[in-house]
Amino acid sequence: MKQLFKSLFLYVGLFLSFILVLSCLQLYVNANSLLGSKSSDSNYWITISKTITPDNIGRKELIGFNSKDIKELKTWKEVKAIHPIVSNDFRVSADGGDFIPFYTDMYLEAVDDEAIDIKDLSDFKVEDNTIPIIISREYLNLYNYGFALNQGLPQITEDFAKRIEVNINITLKDKNLKYRGRLVGLSDRIHSVLVPKKFLDSINASQGLSKSKDTIFTRVLVNVNDATDQDLIAKMSKKGYESNQESLRSAKIKGKLFLVLRVIGIIGLFIFLLCVFMIINYIKMQFLEQQEAISIKYCLGYSPREMVKKVSIKFGIIVAILISISLLFLSIGQYYLSQSDIANGLLSPFLTPLLFTLMLIIPIIIYFIVNELIYKWLIKSWKF
């Protein structure tokens, strides 16, 4: 009875270690599904800028990205593509003319067309003295839900905004230019006022800036596999770069979550190794207690290898049963977790196939380890 409780205690510990380790692996997969993964097929866009400090404030050559910075960014393995954002090097203002009485200073930026999240860019070119403009959707929301309501102005839809034309006034060194500005789309990716890159490059080039200033970009739009990649965040922090704070906040949450999972996984692995060690000693004790019976079997022609193999197979089967029961419990938990509100429809109701692969691999590995350890101990300790 005492041995039964002792072995039962060891197998319960082994079962708990499987629950801890396997649940950590599944929670890791779930966290990647909910917070984003490092899949090579994933596409996340982040806008990177340099942190403003007292040393670089107002100095474009320090606050911007030069060719050396761009070249270094391209070497980061987390980065898939880089699109520098060009800003205007001249004064720009807009007014509504007689139809809409308003005036405002503004800025213009440009980026490669392939980085803009608007499918049809056929109208995104300067024609008939009209500059097509793409603005962030957030800007329209700010007007509709903030400025318009507070000032008693009418809210406007996207379609109506595209019908409005404003005057764009460009002040250069030697002349003033006047264009009509027309909205052609709203961007969910880039928080800016975008105009065609060729147009902005040509106007900037007419200002006769030095080549060094001409190749400095205030911000860069970067395509990455995972916007919450801890390695990427660490490199950005080291270089003094910053991006959308919401992405950084998600990265910190994800990093802490994975840290907790690693700690629980290590604890589970420690319990697992401890149980295996104790069970191996338990098997050794059984051999010692039955030394006389085993010696008789040996004299009758039983092979020590076969006797150890029989014990190892039995232990491997018990391990496989314990893992199967663990996966059954985890499958039930995964199903209910996938149906919960926190899953938001992003979690699979089934366990990752990796866990079922481990159900086959772990018992086989355990079998060979126990078989070899016990056999060597038996040969070394006993005199057949």
PDB file of N, CA, C and O in Angstrom, residues 86 90 110 126 170 172 175 177 179 196-208 214:
ATOM      1  N   VAL A  86       9.053  61.916 -47.306  1.00  0.00           N
ATOM      2  CA  VAL A  86       9.617  63.202 -47.712  1.00  0.00           C
ATOM      3  C   VAL A  86       8.700  64.328 -47.233  1.00  0.00           C
ATOM      4  O   VAL A  86       7.475  64.227 -47.378  1.00  0.00           O
ATOM      5  N   PHE A  90       9.446  74.072 -47.912  1.00  0.00           N
ATOM      6  CA  PHE A  90       8.951  75.407 -48.267  1.00  0.00           C
ATOM      7  C   PHE A  90       7.656  75.642 -47.481  1.00  0.00           C
ATOM      8  O   PHE A  90       7.105  74.707 -46.880  1.00  0.00           O
ATOM      9  N   ALA A 110       5.233  63.109 -48.592  1.00  0.00           N
ATOM     10  CA  ALA A 110       5.067  62.156 -49.696  1.00  0.00           C
ATOM     11  C   ALA A 110       5.814  60.880 -49.372  1.00  0.00           C
ATOM     12  O   ALA A 110       6.807  60.880 -48.638  1.00  0.00           O
ATOM     13  N   VAL A 126      -0.506  64.985 -60.206  1.00  0.00           N
ATOM     14  CA  VAL A 126      -0.835  66.404 -60.375  1.00  0.00           C
ATOM     15  C   VAL A 126      -1.174  66.665 -61.843  1.00  0.00           C
ATOM     16  O   VAL A 126      -0.348  66.446 -62.740  1.00  0.00           O
ATOM     17  N   ILE A 170       1.743  77.831 -52.253  1.00  0.00           N
ATOM     18  CA  ILE A 170       3.133  77.418 -52.014  1.00  0.00           C
ATOM     19  C   ILE A 170       4.043  78.639 -52.173  1.00  0.00           C
ATOM     20  O   ILE A 170       4.025  79.308 -53.209  1.00  0.00           O
ATOM     21  N   LEU A 172       7.728  79.837 -52.457  1.00  0.00           N
ATOM     22  CA  LEU A 172       9.103  79.444 -52.744  1.00  0.00           C
ATOM     23  C   LEU A 172      10.020  80.645 -52.570  1.00  0.00           C
ATOM     24  O   LEU A 172       9.586  81.740 -52.213  1.00  0.00           O
ATOM     25  N   LYS A 175       9.284  82.781 -55.956  1.00  0.00           N
ATOM     26  CA  LYS A 175       7.941  82.953 -56.513  1.00  0.00           C
ATOM     27  C   LYS A 175       6.911  82.259 -55.615  1.00  0.00           C
ATOM     28  O   LYS A 175       7.253  81.459 -54.739  1.00  0.00           O
ATOM     29  N   LEU A 177       3.313  79.968 -55.790  1.00  0.00           N
ATOM     30  CA  LEU A 177       2.504  79.116 -56.657  1.00  0.00           C
ATOM     31  C   LEU A 177       1.140  78.895 -56.019  1.00  0.00           C
ATOM     32  O   LEU A 177       1.012  78.813 -54.795  1.00  0.00           O
ATOM     33  N   TYR A 179      -2.256  76.379 -56.307  1.00  0.00           N
ATOM     34  CA  TYR A 179      -2.863  75.164 -56.858  1.00  0.00           C
ATOM     35  C   TYR A 179      -4.245  74.982 -56.257  1.00  0.00           C
ATOM     36  O   TYR A 179      -4.595  75.583 -55.240  1.00  0.00           O
ATOM     37  N   PRO A 196       1.556  63.572 -54.282  1.00  0.00           N
ATOM     38  CA  PRO A 196       2.425  62.722 -55.108  1.00  0.00           C
ATOM     39  C   PRO A 196       3.905  63.004 -54.863  1.00  0.00           C
ATOM     40  O   PRO A 196       4.335  64.162 -54.775  1.00  0.00           O
ATOM     41  N   LYS A 197       4.696  61.933 -54.777  1.00  0.00           N
ATOM     42  CA  LYS A 197       6.114  62.061 -54.409  1.00  0.00           C
ATOM     43  C   LYS A 197       6.907  62.810 -55.496  1.00  0.00           C
ATOM     44  O   LYS A 197       7.777  63.632 -55.186  1.00  0.00           O
ATOM     45  N   LYS A 198       6.594  62.521 -56.761  1.00  0.00           N
ATOM     46  CA  LYS A 198       7.316  63.193 -57.837  1.00  0.00           C
ATOM     47  C   LYS A 198       7.124  64.703 -57.768  1.00  0.00           C
ATOM     48  O   LYS A 198       8.053  65.487 -57.988  1.00  0.00           O
ATOM     49  N   PHE A 199       5.892  65.095 -57.466  1.00  0.00           N
ATOM     50  CA  PHE A 199       5.579  66.526 -57.385  1.00  0.00           C
ATOM     51  C   PHE A 199       6.357  67.187 -56.242  1.00  0.00           C
ATOM     52  O   PHE A 199       7.003  68.230 -56.423  1.00  0.00           O
ATOM     53  N   LEU A 200       6.322  66.548 -55.056  1.00  0.00           N
ATOM     54  CA  LEU A 200       6.999  67.149 -53.897  1.00  0.00           C
ATOM     55  C   LEU A 200       8.519  67.165 -54.102  1.00  0.00           C
ATOM     56  O   LEU A 200       9.199  68.140 -53.740  1.00  0.00           O
ATOM     57  N   ASP A 201       9.054  66.099 -54.713  1.00  0.00           N
ATOM     58  CA  ASP A 201      10.506  66.065 -54.976  1.00  0.00           C
ATOM     59  C   ASP A 201      10.915  67.198 -55.914  1.00  0.00           C
ATOM     60  O   ASP A 201      11.965  67.830 -55.727  1.00  0.00           O
ATOM     61  N   SER A 202      10.078  67.433 -56.932  1.00  0.00           N
ATOM     62  CA  SER A 202      10.425  68.468 -57.913  1.00  0.00           C
ATOM     63  C   SER A 202      10.390  69.857 -57.282  1.00  0.00           C
ATOM     64  O   SER A 202      11.263  70.695 -57.553  1.00  0.00           O
ATOM     65  N   ILE A 203       9.412  70.127 -56.411  1.00  0.00           N
ATOM     66  CA  ILE A 203       9.336  71.434 -55.746  1.00  0.00           C
ATOM     67  C   ILE A 203      10.505  71.608 -54.773  1.00  0.00           C
ATOM     68  O   ILE A 203      11.135  72.674 -54.704  1.00  0.00           O
ATOM     69  N   ASN A 204      10.796  70.527 -53.994  1.00  0.00           N
ATOM     70  CA  ASN A 204      11.932  70.602 -53.060  1.00  0.00           C
ATOM     71  C   ASN A 204      13.244  70.846 -53.804  1.00  0.00           C
ATOM     72  O   ASN A 204      14.108  71.615 -53.351  1.00  0.00           O
ATOM     73  N   ALA A 205      13.403  70.177 -54.955  1.00  0.00           N
ATOM     74  CA  ALA A 205      14.639  70.329 -55.730  1.00  0.00           C
ATOM     75  C   ALA A 205      14.807  71.756 -56.242  1.00  0.00           C
ATOM     76  O   ALA A 205      15.940  72.247 -56.383  1.00  0.00           O
ATOM     77  N   SER A 206      13.697  72.438 -56.484  1.00  0.00           N
ATOM     78  CA  SER A 206      13.785  73.808 -56.996  1.00  0.00           C
ATOM     79  C   SER A 206      14.270  74.793 -55.939  1.00  0.00           C
ATOM     80  O   SER A 206      14.613  75.933 -56.249  1.00  0.00           O
ATOM     81  N   GLN A 207      14.320  74.341 -54.658  1.00  0.00           N
ATOM     82  CA  GLN A 207      14.735  75.237 -53.584  1.00  0.00           C
ATOM     83  C   GLN A 207      16.253  75.325 -53.456  1.00  0.00           C
ATOM     84  O   GLN A 207      16.779  76.091 -52.651  1.00  0.00           O
ATOM     85  N   GLY A 208      16.960  74.461 -54.203  1.00  0.00           N
ATOM     86  CA  GLY A 208      18.417  74.530 -54.214  1.00  0.00           C
ATOM     87  C   GLY A 208      19.059  74.176 -52.898  1.00  0.00           C
ATOM     88  O   GLY A 208      20.092  74.751 -52.529  1.00  0.00           O
ATOM     89  N   ASP A 214      19.043  67.439 -48.630  1.00  0.00           N
ATOM     90  CA  ASP A 214      18.043  66.902 -49.530  1.00  0.00           C
ATOM     91  C   ASP A 214      17.769  65.427 -49.262  1.00  0.00           C
ATOM     92  O   ASP A 214      16.707  64.899 -49.591  1.00  0.00           O
TER      93      ASP A 214
END
